[in-house]
Amino acid sequence: MTNVELRVDGLRRTCSLRLPTDQRPEMPLMLVLHGSRSPVLAPIQRFAEASSRRRSGFEAFADRHGVAVAYPDAVTGRWADGRGVTVSEEKGIDDVAFLRAVAEECAGRFGTRRDGILVAGISNGAFMAHRTALEASDLVVAFLAIAGGLPAALAGAQPTHAVSALLIHGTADPVVPIEGGYSRRRGPDGELRGRTLSLADSARHWADIDRCGDEAVVTEYPSGPGPDDLARNRRTVAGGVGGTRVEAWAVEGMGHTWPGQRVPAVLRSALGASAANIDAAEEFCRFALPLLASAADRRR
């Protein structure tokens, strides 16, 4: 693992990078965005980060598919994700600028492709993945958002390029409901804030941005023999600008978890069940790597 330090807007920013064994020019760069690192969620966060780096397969992903995998760090432990409720947003931190700087640094130092960025995140990291795809669409080819819909405040954004989206949400998520809704963090007068769109509305929004076709392909996957082999519904629309596509997965009975990880018993009541029969990293690879069109081809 290589440690990368940057100065962005006068702030020291950090990131760790895992390069594939077989490094090649113009290899894609994957940005894996952590969830909230708040003290209240510390046990959940430690579990989520362990899974995102190891259990969910991104380390193996690097070597199998020749992808550089980066793990950027939010300054305050929470990304400025566009909902208007995090400390980073209150401080005016520009995390999109930071992630752009990471992409530029990795391209200059390690030869990664500037317009071949993949982004993956869960929860706060998923909201940030939506924002990065909207505001750095010239760089981001595809993104994975788990347990996090599009922040409603960003729904009016007009990205310059189409971006493919793989959206995964559990029907039993107790933290971020699949139907969308408001953040648990209220305003100073108790007002609701930080609304996010549902899985279905987030998928429709991205399909409109990408100018996908009207015809959707719906595939039902039954549950398996194990208690955490969960059924899922996959809705796909394709034919967008530059070959972009959008997939929305509703995983029956899954909670606020990363598919493919095993949830420790001590966290199961807080997070809910995971899906043992889905490897999110491998599914994102299957989805994203055939879609590595150039920025010129994806221009809207």
PDB file of C-alpha atoms in Angstrom:
ATOM      1  CA  MET A   1       0.000   0.000   0.000  1.00  0.00           C
ATOM      2  CA  THR A   2       1.317   3.435  -0.987  1.00  0.00           C
ATOM      3  CA  ASN A   3       0.461   6.512   1.084  1.00  0.00           C
ATOM      4  CA  VAL A   4      -0.355   9.651  -0.891  1.00  0.00           C
ATOM      5  CA  GLU A   5      -0.455  13.153   0.627  1.00  0.00           C
ATOM      6  CA  LEU A   6      -1.869  16.214  -1.123  1.00  0.00           C
ATOM      7  CA  ARG A   7      -2.531  19.879  -0.373  1.00  0.00           C
ATOM      8  CA  VAL A   8      -5.989  20.872  -1.572  1.00  0.00           C
ATOM      9  CA  ASP A   9      -7.440  24.310  -0.761  1.00  0.00           C
ATOM     10  CA  GLY A  10      -4.756  24.696   1.907  1.00  0.00           C
ATOM     11  CA  LEU A  11      -5.660  21.456   3.664  1.00  0.00           C
ATOM     12  CA  ARG A  12      -3.500  18.374   4.069  1.00  0.00           C
ATOM     13  CA  ARG A  13      -5.380  15.492   2.475  1.00  0.00           C
ATOM     14  CA  THR A  14      -4.473  11.808   2.600  1.00  0.00           C
ATOM     15  CA  CYS A  15      -5.143   8.714   0.581  1.00  0.00           C
ATOM     16  CA  SER A  16      -3.769   5.168   0.441  1.00  0.00           C
ATOM     17  CA  LEU A  17      -3.282   3.444  -2.892  1.00  0.00           C
ATOM     18  CA  ARG A  18      -3.118  -0.225  -3.866  1.00  0.00           C
ATOM     19  CA  LEU A  19      -1.477  -0.735  -7.258  1.00  0.00           C
ATOM     20  CA  PRO A  20      -1.992  -3.969  -9.193  1.00  0.00           C
ATOM     21  CA  THR A  21       0.890  -6.423  -9.471  1.00  0.00           C
ATOM     22  CA  ASP A  22       0.859  -6.013 -13.241  1.00  0.00           C
ATOM     23  CA  GLN A  23       0.904  -2.252 -13.735  1.00  0.00           C
ATOM     24  CA  ARG A  24       0.039  -1.007 -17.195  1.00  0.00           C
ATOM     25  CA  PRO A  25      -0.178   2.464 -18.741  1.00  0.00           C
ATOM     26  CA  GLU A  26      -3.618   4.064 -18.624  1.00  0.00           C
ATOM     27  CA  MET A  27      -5.014   1.588 -16.088  1.00  0.00           C
ATOM     28  CA  PRO A  28      -8.346   2.541 -14.508  1.00  0.00           C
ATOM     29  CA  LEU A  29      -8.394   4.062 -11.022  1.00  0.00           C
ATOM     30  CA  MET A  30     -10.991   2.979  -8.454  1.00  0.00           C
ATOM     31  CA  LEU A  31     -11.833   5.418  -5.640  1.00  0.00           C
ATOM     32  CA  VAL A  32     -13.363   3.575  -2.657  1.00  0.00           C
ATOM     33  CA  LEU A  33     -15.179   6.079  -0.435  1.00  0.00           C
ATOM     34  CA  HIS A  34     -15.673   5.242   3.226  1.00  0.00           C
ATOM     35  CA  GLY A  35     -18.895   5.846   5.147  1.00  0.00           C
ATOM     36  CA  SER A  36     -19.314   8.266   8.045  1.00  0.00           C
ATOM     37  CA  ARG A  37     -16.548   8.075  10.646  1.00  0.00           C
ATOM     38  CA  SER A  38     -18.604   9.639  13.425  1.00  0.00           C
ATOM     39  CA  PRO A  39     -17.871   8.443  17.001  1.00  0.00           C
ATOM     40  CA  VAL A  40     -21.414   7.065  17.328  1.00  0.00           C
ATOM     41  CA  LEU A  41     -20.935   4.918  14.246  1.00  0.00           C
ATOM     42  CA  ALA A  42     -17.320   3.941  14.989  1.00  0.00           C
ATOM     43  CA  PRO A  43     -17.958   0.182  15.362  1.00  0.00           C
ATOM     44  CA  ILE A  44     -20.028   0.164  12.191  1.00  0.00           C
ATOM     45  CA  GLN A  45     -17.389   2.179  10.358  1.00  0.00           C
ATOM     46  CA  ARG A  46     -14.532  -0.122  11.362  1.00  0.00           C
ATOM     47  CA  PHE A  47     -16.550  -3.031  10.059  1.00  0.00           C
ATOM     48  CA  ALA A  48     -17.476  -1.226   6.828  1.00  0.00           C
ATOM     49  CA  GLU A  49     -13.886  -0.222   6.086  1.00  0.00           C
ATOM     50  CA  ALA A  50     -12.559  -3.708   6.789  1.00  0.00           C
ATOM     51  CA  SER A  51     -15.089  -5.077   4.352  1.00  0.00           C
ATOM     52  CA  SER A  52     -14.452  -2.466   1.694  1.00  0.00           C
ATOM     53  CA  ARG A  53     -10.722  -3.143   1.749  1.00  0.00           C
ATOM     54  CA  ARG A  54     -10.679  -6.897   2.278  1.00  0.00           C
ATOM     55  CA  ARG A  55     -13.914  -8.815   2.582  1.00  0.00           C
ATOM     56  CA  SER A  56     -15.653  -7.137  -0.335  1.00  0.00           C
ATOM     57  CA  GLY A  57     -12.763  -7.997  -2.636  1.00  0.00           C
ATOM     58  CA  PHE A  58     -11.241  -4.712  -3.794  1.00  0.00           C
ATOM     59  CA  GLU A  59      -7.724  -5.888  -2.956  1.00  0.00           C
ATOM     60  CA  ALA A  60      -8.148  -8.932  -5.193  1.00  0.00           C
ATOM     61  CA  PHE A  61      -9.958  -6.707  -7.682  1.00  0.00           C
ATOM     62  CA  ALA A  62      -6.757  -4.742  -8.263  1.00  0.00           C
ATOM     63  CA  ASP A  63      -4.682  -7.724  -9.296  1.00  0.00           C
ATOM     64  CA  ARG A  64      -7.364  -9.658 -11.177  1.00  0.00           C
ATOM     65  CA  HIS A  65      -8.400  -6.790 -13.371  1.00  0.00           C
ATOM     66  CA  GLY A  66      -5.375  -4.486 -13.478  1.00  0.00           C
ATOM     67  CA  VAL A  67      -7.042  -1.641 -11.592  1.00  0.00           C
ATOM     68  CA  ALA A  68      -5.398   0.769  -9.143  1.00  0.00           C
ATOM     69  CA  VAL A  69      -7.537   1.078  -5.998  1.00  0.00           C
ATOM     70  CA  ALA A  70      -7.396   4.230  -3.859  1.00  0.00           C
ATOM     71  CA  TYR A  71      -8.882   4.840  -0.387  1.00  0.00           C
ATOM     72  CA  PRO A  72      -9.213   8.624   0.133  1.00  0.00           C
ATOM     73  CA  ASP A  73      -9.881  10.061   3.604  1.00  0.00           C
ATOM     74  CA  ALA A  74     -12.472  12.715   4.438  1.00  0.00           C
ATOM     75  CA  VAL A  75     -11.062  15.586   6.535  1.00  0.00           C
ATOM     76  CA  THR A  76     -13.711  15.429   9.245  1.00  0.00           C
ATOM     77  CA  GLY A  77     -14.539  11.738   8.858  1.00  0.00           C
ATOM     78  CA  ARG A  78     -17.577  12.647   6.789  1.00  0.00           C
ATOM     79  CA  TRP A  79     -17.744  13.606   3.136  1.00  0.00           C
ATOM     80  CA  ALA A  80     -19.301  16.851   1.908  1.00  0.00           C
ATOM     81  CA  ASP A  81     -21.795  14.722   0.035  1.00  0.00           C
ATOM     82  CA  GLY A  82     -24.361  17.295  -1.114  1.00  0.00           C
ATOM     83  CA  ARG A  83     -27.069  16.694   1.487  1.00  0.00           C
ATOM     84  CA  GLY A  84     -26.092  19.777   3.488  1.00  0.00           C
ATOM     85  CA  VAL A  85     -25.870  17.984   6.829  1.00  0.00           C
ATOM     86  CA  THR A  86     -22.219  17.034   7.360  1.00  0.00           C
ATOM     87  CA  VAL A  87     -19.491  18.897   9.228  1.00  0.00           C
ATOM     88  CA  SER A  88     -17.418  19.002   6.043  1.00  0.00           C
ATOM     89  CA  GLU A  89     -20.156  20.925   4.272  1.00  0.00           C
ATOM     90  CA  GLU A  90     -20.512  23.322   7.197  1.00  0.00           C
ATOM     91  CA  LYS A  91     -16.763  23.976   6.944  1.00  0.00           C
ATOM     92  CA  GLY A  92     -16.975  24.558   3.190  1.00  0.00           C
ATOM     93  CA  ILE A  93     -14.697  21.650   2.301  1.00  0.00           C
ATOM     94  CA  ASP A  94     -14.633  20.785  -1.399  1.00  0.00           C
ATOM     95  CA  ASP A  95     -14.283  17.012  -1.505  1.00  0.00           C
ATOM     96  CA  VAL A  96     -14.916  16.832  -5.240  1.00  0.00           C
ATOM     97  CA  ALA A  97     -11.820  19.003  -5.732  1.00  0.00           C
ATOM     98  CA  PHE A  98      -9.910  16.603  -3.468  1.00  0.00           C
ATOM     99  CA  LEU A  99     -10.988  13.538  -5.441  1.00  0.00           C
ATOM    100  CA  ARG A 100     -10.085  15.299  -8.684  1.00  0.00           C
ATOM    101  CA  ALA A 101      -6.652  15.997  -7.188  1.00  0.00           C
ATOM    102  CA  VAL A 102      -6.270  12.324  -6.254  1.00  0.00           C
ATOM    103  CA  ALA A 103      -7.082  11.333  -9.837  1.00  0.00           C
ATOM    104  CA  GLU A 104      -4.564  13.855 -11.203  1.00  0.00           C
ATOM    105  CA  GLU A 105      -1.853  12.791  -8.742  1.00  0.00           C
ATOM    106  CA  CYS A 106      -2.290   9.110  -9.552  1.00  0.00           C
ATOM    107  CA  ALA A 107      -2.243   9.822 -13.292  1.00  0.00           C
ATOM    108  CA  GLY A 108       0.966  11.836 -12.992  1.00  0.00           C
ATOM    109  CA  ARG A 109       2.809   9.508 -10.618  1.00  0.00           C
ATOM    110  CA  PHE A 110       1.503   6.052 -11.471  1.00  0.00           C
ATOM    111  CA  GLY A 111       0.124   6.310 -14.997  1.00  0.00           C
ATOM    112  CA  THR A 112      -3.553   5.782 -14.280  1.00  0.00           C
ATOM    113  CA  ARG A 113      -6.070   6.966 -16.819  1.00  0.00           C
ATOM    114  CA  ARG A 114      -7.385  10.488 -16.160  1.00  0.00           C
ATOM    115  CA  ASP A 115     -10.835   9.898 -17.637  1.00  0.00           C
ATOM    116  CA  GLY A 116     -11.104   6.278 -16.488  1.00  0.00           C
ATOM    117  CA  ILE A 117     -12.183   6.802 -12.878  1.00  0.00           C
ATOM    118  CA  LEU A 118     -14.473   4.340 -11.094  1.00  0.00           C
ATOM    119  CA  VAL A 119     -16.059   5.334  -7.772  1.00  0.00           C
ATOM    120  CA  ALA A 120     -17.565   3.045  -5.133  1.00  0.00           C
ATOM    121  CA  GLY A 121     -19.064   3.943  -1.769  1.00  0.00           C
ATOM    122  CA  ILE A 122     -21.515   2.954   0.938  1.00  0.00           C
ATOM    123  CA  SER A 123     -23.821   5.259   2.955  1.00  0.00           C
ATOM    124  CA  ASN A 124     -22.093   8.676   3.275  1.00  0.00           C
ATOM    125  CA  GLY A 125     -19.615   7.329   0.707  1.00  0.00           C
ATOM    126  CA  ALA A 126     -22.511   6.413  -1.604  1.00  0.00           C
ATOM    127  CA  PHE A 127     -23.970   9.920  -1.426  1.00  0.00           C
ATOM    128  CA  MET A 128     -20.483  11.240  -2.187  1.00  0.00           C
ATOM    129  CA  ALA A 129     -20.203   8.838  -5.143  1.00  0.00           C
ATOM    130  CA  HIS A 130     -23.360  10.374  -6.634  1.00  0.00           C
ATOM    131  CA  ARG A 131     -21.965  13.868  -6.118  1.00  0.00           C
ATOM    132  CA  THR A 132     -18.584  13.022  -7.626  1.00  0.00           C
ATOM    133  CA  ALA A 133     -20.219  11.458 -10.671  1.00  0.00           C
ATOM    134  CA  LEU A 134     -22.329  14.582 -11.172  1.00  0.00           C
ATOM    135  CA  GLU A 135     -19.593  17.167 -10.630  1.00  0.00           C
ATOM    136  CA  ALA A 136     -16.619  15.288 -12.094  1.00  0.00           C
ATOM    137  CA  SER A 137     -18.450  13.508 -14.897  1.00  0.00           C
ATOM    138  CA  ASP A 138     -15.572  14.199 -17.290  1.00  0.00           C
ATOM    139  CA  LEU A 139     -13.417  11.865 -15.166  1.00  0.00           C
ATOM    140  CA  VAL A 140     -15.883   9.318 -13.750  1.00  0.00           C
ATOM    141  CA  VAL A 141     -16.873   6.529 -16.124  1.00  0.00           C
ATOM    142  CA  ALA A 142     -19.040   4.558 -13.692  1.00  0.00           C
ATOM    143  CA  PHE A 143     -19.926   4.470 -10.007  1.00  0.00           C
ATOM    144  CA  LEU A 144     -21.313   2.080  -7.416  1.00  0.00           C
ATOM    145  CA  ALA A 145     -23.582   3.441  -4.665  1.00  0.00           C
ATOM    146  CA  ILE A 146     -24.601   1.031  -1.896  1.00  0.00           C
ATOM    147  CA  ALA A 147     -27.231   2.109   0.642  1.00  0.00           C
ATOM    148  CA  GLY A 148     -27.318   5.703  -0.531  1.00  0.00           C
ATOM    149  CA  GLY A 149     -29.613   7.464  -3.013  1.00  0.00           C
ATOM    150  CA  LEU A 150     -29.051  10.681  -4.912  1.00  0.00           C
ATOM    151  CA  PRO A 151     -29.133  13.749  -2.620  1.00  0.00           C
ATOM    152  CA  ALA A 152     -32.243  15.706  -3.608  1.00  0.00           C
ATOM    153  CA  ALA A 153     -30.338  19.003  -3.437  1.00  0.00           C
ATOM    154  CA  LEU A 154     -28.206  17.810  -6.364  1.00  0.00           C
ATOM    155  CA  ALA A 155     -31.110  16.763  -8.585  1.00  0.00           C
ATOM    156  CA  GLY A 156     -30.817  19.937 -10.657  1.00  0.00           C
ATOM    157  CA  ALA A 157     -27.148  19.387 -11.517  1.00  0.00           C
ATOM    158  CA  GLN A 158     -26.368  19.110 -15.209  1.00  0.00           C
ATOM    159  CA  PRO A 159     -23.217  17.012 -15.709  1.00  0.00           C
ATOM    160  CA  THR A 160     -21.293  17.512 -18.915  1.00  0.00           C
ATOM    161  CA  HIS A 161     -20.823  13.773 -19.498  1.00  0.00           C
ATOM    162  CA  ALA A 162     -22.893  10.613 -19.121  1.00  0.00           C
ATOM    163  CA  VAL A 163     -21.853   8.268 -16.275  1.00  0.00           C
ATOM    164  CA  SER A 164     -22.952   4.660 -15.777  1.00  0.00           C
ATOM    165  CA  ALA A 165     -24.473   3.836 -12.389  1.00  0.00           C
ATOM    166  CA  LEU A 166     -24.809   0.612 -10.378  1.00  0.00           C
ATOM    167  CA  LEU A 167     -27.130   1.273  -7.433  1.00  0.00           C
ATOM    168  CA  ILE A 168     -27.662  -1.377  -4.727  1.00  0.00           C
ATOM    169  CA  HIS A 169     -30.027  -1.023  -1.776  1.00  0.00           C
ATOM    170  CA  GLY A 170     -31.523  -3.389   0.764  1.00  0.00           C
ATOM    171  CA  THR A 171     -35.280  -3.429   1.265  1.00  0.00           C
ATOM    172  CA  ALA A 172     -34.764  -3.674   5.044  1.00  0.00           C
ATOM    173  CA  ASP A 173     -32.146  -0.924   5.460  1.00  0.00           C
ATOM    174  CA  PRO A 174     -32.803   0.589   8.926  1.00  0.00           C
ATOM    175  CA  VAL A 175     -30.408   3.533   8.459  1.00  0.00           C
ATOM    176  CA  VAL A 176     -31.080   4.794   4.919  1.00  0.00           C
ATOM    177  CA  PRO A 177     -34.454   3.447   3.738  1.00  0.00           C
ATOM    178  CA  ILE A 178     -34.727   2.241   0.162  1.00  0.00           C
ATOM    179  CA  GLU A 179     -37.688   4.632  -0.273  1.00  0.00           C
ATOM    180  CA  GLY A 180     -35.408   7.607   0.421  1.00  0.00           C
ATOM    181  CA  GLY A 181     -36.139  10.251   3.013  1.00  0.00           C
ATOM    182  CA  TYR A 182     -34.413  12.721   5.309  1.00  0.00           C
ATOM    183  CA  SER A 183     -31.209  12.662   7.318  1.00  0.00           C
ATOM    184  CA  ARG A 184     -31.460  11.994  11.036  1.00  0.00           C
ATOM    185  CA  ARG A 185     -29.606  15.254  11.595  1.00  0.00           C
ATOM    186  CA  ARG A 186     -32.213  17.992  12.039  1.00  0.00           C
ATOM    187  CA  GLY A 187     -31.772  21.716  11.519  1.00  0.00           C
ATOM    188  CA  PRO A 188     -31.460  24.268  14.356  1.00  0.00           C
ATOM    189  CA  ASP A 189     -35.258  24.564  14.647  1.00  0.00           C
ATOM    190  CA  GLY A 190     -35.852  20.846  14.318  1.00  0.00           C
ATOM    191  CA  GLU A 191     -36.561  21.020  10.583  1.00  0.00           C
ATOM    192  CA  LEU A 192     -35.964  18.011   8.365  1.00  0.00           C
ATOM    193  CA  ARG A 193     -32.857  18.230   6.188  1.00  0.00           C
ATOM    194  CA  GLY A 194     -30.727  16.209   3.813  1.00  0.00           C
ATOM    195  CA  ARG A 195     -33.404  14.473   1.723  1.00  0.00           C
ATOM    196  CA  THR A 196     -32.261  11.709  -0.603  1.00  0.00           C
ATOM    197  CA  LEU A 197     -34.156  10.082  -3.448  1.00  0.00           C
ATOM    198  CA  SER A 198     -35.374   6.493  -3.420  1.00  0.00           C
ATOM    199  CA  LEU A 199     -33.525   3.734  -5.246  1.00  0.00           C
ATOM    200  CA  ALA A 200     -36.081   3.824  -8.072  1.00  0.00           C
ATOM    201  CA  ASP A 201     -36.040   7.619  -8.422  1.00  0.00           C
ATOM    202  CA  SER A 202     -32.229   7.748  -8.275  1.00  0.00           C
ATOM    203  CA  ALA A 203     -32.041   5.188 -11.077  1.00  0.00           C
ATOM    204  CA  ARG A 204     -34.567   7.091 -13.200  1.00  0.00           C
ATOM    205  CA  HIS A 205     -32.654  10.316 -12.674  1.00  0.00           C
ATOM    206  CA  TRP A 206     -29.386   8.808 -13.863  1.00  0.00           C
ATOM    207  CA  ALA A 207     -31.110   7.133 -16.814  1.00  0.00           C
ATOM    208  CA  ASP A 208     -32.438  10.557 -17.855  1.00  0.00           C
ATOM    209  CA  ILE A 209     -28.992  12.138 -17.469  1.00  0.00           C
ATOM    210  CA  ASP A 210     -27.428   9.391 -19.581  1.00  0.00           C
ATOM    211  CA  ARG A 211     -30.255   9.483 -22.154  1.00  0.00           C
ATOM    212  CA  CYS A 212     -30.807   5.764 -21.876  1.00  0.00           C
ATOM    213  CA  GLY A 213     -33.525   3.984 -23.814  1.00  0.00           C
ATOM    214  CA  ASP A 214     -37.062   3.608 -22.476  1.00  0.00           C
ATOM    215  CA  GLU A 215     -37.042  -0.174 -22.365  1.00  0.00           C
ATOM    216  CA  ALA A 216     -36.012  -1.712 -19.035  1.00  0.00           C
ATOM    217  CA  VAL A 217     -34.887  -5.296 -18.534  1.00  0.00           C
ATOM    218  CA  VAL A 218     -36.012  -6.680 -15.166  1.00  0.00           C
ATOM    219  CA  THR A 219     -34.366  -9.828 -13.819  1.00  0.00           C
ATOM    220  CA  GLU A 220     -35.456 -11.638 -10.660  1.00  0.00           C
ATOM    221  CA  TYR A 221     -32.908 -13.688  -8.730  1.00  0.00           C
ATOM    222  CA  PRO A 222     -34.381 -16.102  -6.159  1.00  0.00           C
ATOM    223  CA  SER A 223     -32.999 -16.594  -2.680  1.00  0.00           C
ATOM    224  CA  GLY A 224     -30.533 -19.425  -2.079  1.00  0.00           C
ATOM    225  CA  PRO A 225     -30.307 -22.188   0.498  1.00  0.00           C
ATOM    226  CA  GLY A 226     -28.437 -20.172   3.126  1.00  0.00           C
ATOM    227  CA  PRO A 227     -30.173 -17.744   5.492  1.00  0.00           C
ATOM    228  CA  ASP A 228     -28.256 -14.803   3.977  1.00  0.00           C
ATOM    229  CA  ASP A 229     -28.584 -15.928   0.352  1.00  0.00           C
ATOM    230  CA  LEU A 230     -31.033 -13.151  -0.423  1.00  0.00           C
ATOM    231  CA  ALA A 231     -33.338 -12.673  -3.384  1.00  0.00           C
ATOM    232  CA  ARG A 232     -32.872  -9.581  -5.526  1.00  0.00           C
ATOM    233  CA  ASN A 233     -34.506  -7.644  -8.315  1.00  0.00           C
ATOM    234  CA  ARG A 234     -32.301  -6.052 -10.974  1.00  0.00           C
ATOM    235  CA  ARG A 235     -33.650  -3.361 -13.276  1.00  0.00           C
ATOM    236  CA  THR A 236     -31.392  -2.340 -16.184  1.00  0.00           C
ATOM    237  CA  VAL A 237     -31.707   0.415 -18.756  1.00  0.00           C
ATOM    238  CA  ALA A 238     -29.045   0.759 -21.425  1.00  0.00           C
ATOM    239  CA  GLY A 239     -28.300   2.581 -24.651  1.00  0.00           C
ATOM    240  CA  GLY A 240     -27.132   5.820 -23.045  1.00  0.00           C
ATOM    241  CA  VAL A 241     -24.604   8.290 -24.424  1.00  0.00           C
ATOM    242  CA  GLY A 242     -21.266   6.530 -25.006  1.00  0.00           C
ATOM    243  CA  GLY A 243     -22.803   3.140 -24.165  1.00  0.00           C
ATOM    244  CA  THR A 244     -23.700   4.128 -20.585  1.00  0.00           C
ATOM    245  CA  ARG A 245     -26.229   2.133 -18.587  1.00  0.00           C
ATOM    246  CA  VAL A 246     -27.946   2.149 -15.206  1.00  0.00           C
ATOM    247  CA  GLU A 247     -28.658  -0.856 -12.993  1.00  0.00           C
ATOM    248  CA  ALA A 248     -30.764  -0.693  -9.827  1.00  0.00           C
ATOM    249  CA  TRP A 249     -30.685  -3.667  -7.456  1.00  0.00           C
ATOM    250  CA  ALA A 250     -33.245  -4.088  -4.690  1.00  0.00           C
ATOM    251  CA  VAL A 251     -31.969  -6.824  -2.359  1.00  0.00           C
ATOM    252  CA  GLU A 252     -34.782  -8.447  -0.403  1.00  0.00           C
ATOM    253  CA  GLY A 253     -34.252  -8.303   3.366  1.00  0.00           C
ATOM    254  CA  MET A 254     -30.773  -6.723   3.213  1.00  0.00           C
ATOM    255  CA  GLY A 255     -29.927  -3.976   5.700  1.00  0.00           C
ATOM    256  CA  HIS A 256     -27.333  -1.215   5.760  1.00  0.00           C
ATOM    257  CA  THR A 257     -24.508  -3.485   4.677  1.00  0.00           C
ATOM    258  CA  TRP A 258     -22.018  -4.197   1.925  1.00  0.00           C
ATOM    259  CA  PRO A 259     -23.129  -7.238  -0.127  1.00  0.00           C
ATOM    260  CA  GLY A 260     -20.695 -10.097   0.281  1.00  0.00           C
ATOM    261  CA  GLN A 261     -19.598  -9.250   3.810  1.00  0.00           C
ATOM    262  CA  ARG A 262     -20.652 -11.180   6.895  1.00  0.00           C
ATOM    263  CA  VAL A 263     -22.165  -8.958   9.552  1.00  0.00           C
ATOM    264  CA  PRO A 264     -20.859  -9.689  13.075  1.00  0.00           C
ATOM    265  CA  ALA A 265     -23.612 -10.697  15.499  1.00  0.00           C
ATOM    266  CA  VAL A 266     -22.941  -7.630  17.656  1.00  0.00           C
ATOM    267  CA  LEU A 267     -23.826  -5.319  14.739  1.00  0.00           C
ATOM    268  CA  ARG A 268     -26.629  -7.279  13.146  1.00  0.00           C
ATOM    269  CA  SER A 269     -29.385  -5.626  15.188  1.00  0.00           C
ATOM    270  CA  ALA A 270     -28.146  -2.169  14.148  1.00  0.00           C
ATOM    271  CA  LEU A 271     -27.346  -2.898  10.514  1.00  0.00           C
ATOM    272  CA  GLY A 272     -29.542  -5.811   9.511  1.00  0.00           C
ATOM    273  CA  ALA A 273     -28.620  -8.743   7.304  1.00  0.00           C
ATOM    274  CA  SER A 274     -26.124  -8.761   4.473  1.00  0.00           C
ATOM    275  CA  ALA A 275     -26.283 -10.742   1.221  1.00  0.00           C
ATOM    276  CA  ALA A 276     -23.818 -13.623   1.243  1.00  0.00           C
ATOM    277  CA  ASN A 277     -24.602 -14.539  -2.351  1.00  0.00           C
ATOM    278  CA  ILE A 278     -23.519 -11.193  -3.877  1.00  0.00           C
ATOM    279  CA  ASP A 279     -19.919 -10.008  -4.259  1.00  0.00           C
ATOM    280  CA  ALA A 280     -20.338  -6.242  -4.707  1.00  0.00           C
ATOM    281  CA  ALA A 281     -16.764  -5.667  -5.894  1.00  0.00           C
ATOM    282  CA  GLU A 282     -16.948  -8.391  -8.513  1.00  0.00           C
ATOM    283  CA  GLU A 283     -20.376  -7.232  -9.664  1.00  0.00           C
ATOM    284  CA  PHE A 284     -19.087  -3.688 -10.059  1.00  0.00           C
ATOM    285  CA  CYS A 285     -16.169  -5.037 -12.067  1.00  0.00           C
ATOM    286  CA  ARG A 286     -18.548  -6.959 -14.314  1.00  0.00           C
ATOM    287  CA  PHE A 287     -20.642  -3.858 -14.734  1.00  0.00           C
ATOM    288  CA  ALA A 288     -18.021  -1.131 -15.108  1.00  0.00           C
ATOM    289  CA  LEU A 289     -14.983  -2.474 -16.943  1.00  0.00           C
ATOM    290  CA  PRO A 290     -16.772  -3.005 -20.283  1.00  0.00           C
ATOM    291  CA  LEU A 291     -17.985   0.606 -20.087  1.00  0.00           C
ATOM    292  CA  LEU A 292     -14.609   2.410 -20.110  1.00  0.00           C
ATOM    293  CA  ALA A 293     -15.519   4.850 -22.870  1.00  0.00           C
ATOM    294  CA  SER A 294     -13.492   8.029 -23.303  1.00  0.00           C
ATOM    295  CA  ALA A 295     -14.711  11.362 -22.002  1.00  0.00           C
ATOM    296  CA  ALA A 296     -15.189  12.492 -25.598  1.00  0.00           C
ATOM    297  CA  ASP A 297     -17.537   9.584 -26.285  1.00  0.00           C
ATOM    298  CA  ARG A 298     -19.545  10.261 -23.117  1.00  0.00           C
ATOM    299  CA  ARG A 299     -20.053  13.986 -23.678  1.00  0.00           C
ATOM    300  CA  ARG A 300     -23.759  14.805 -23.514  1.00  0.00           C
TER     301      ARG A 300
END
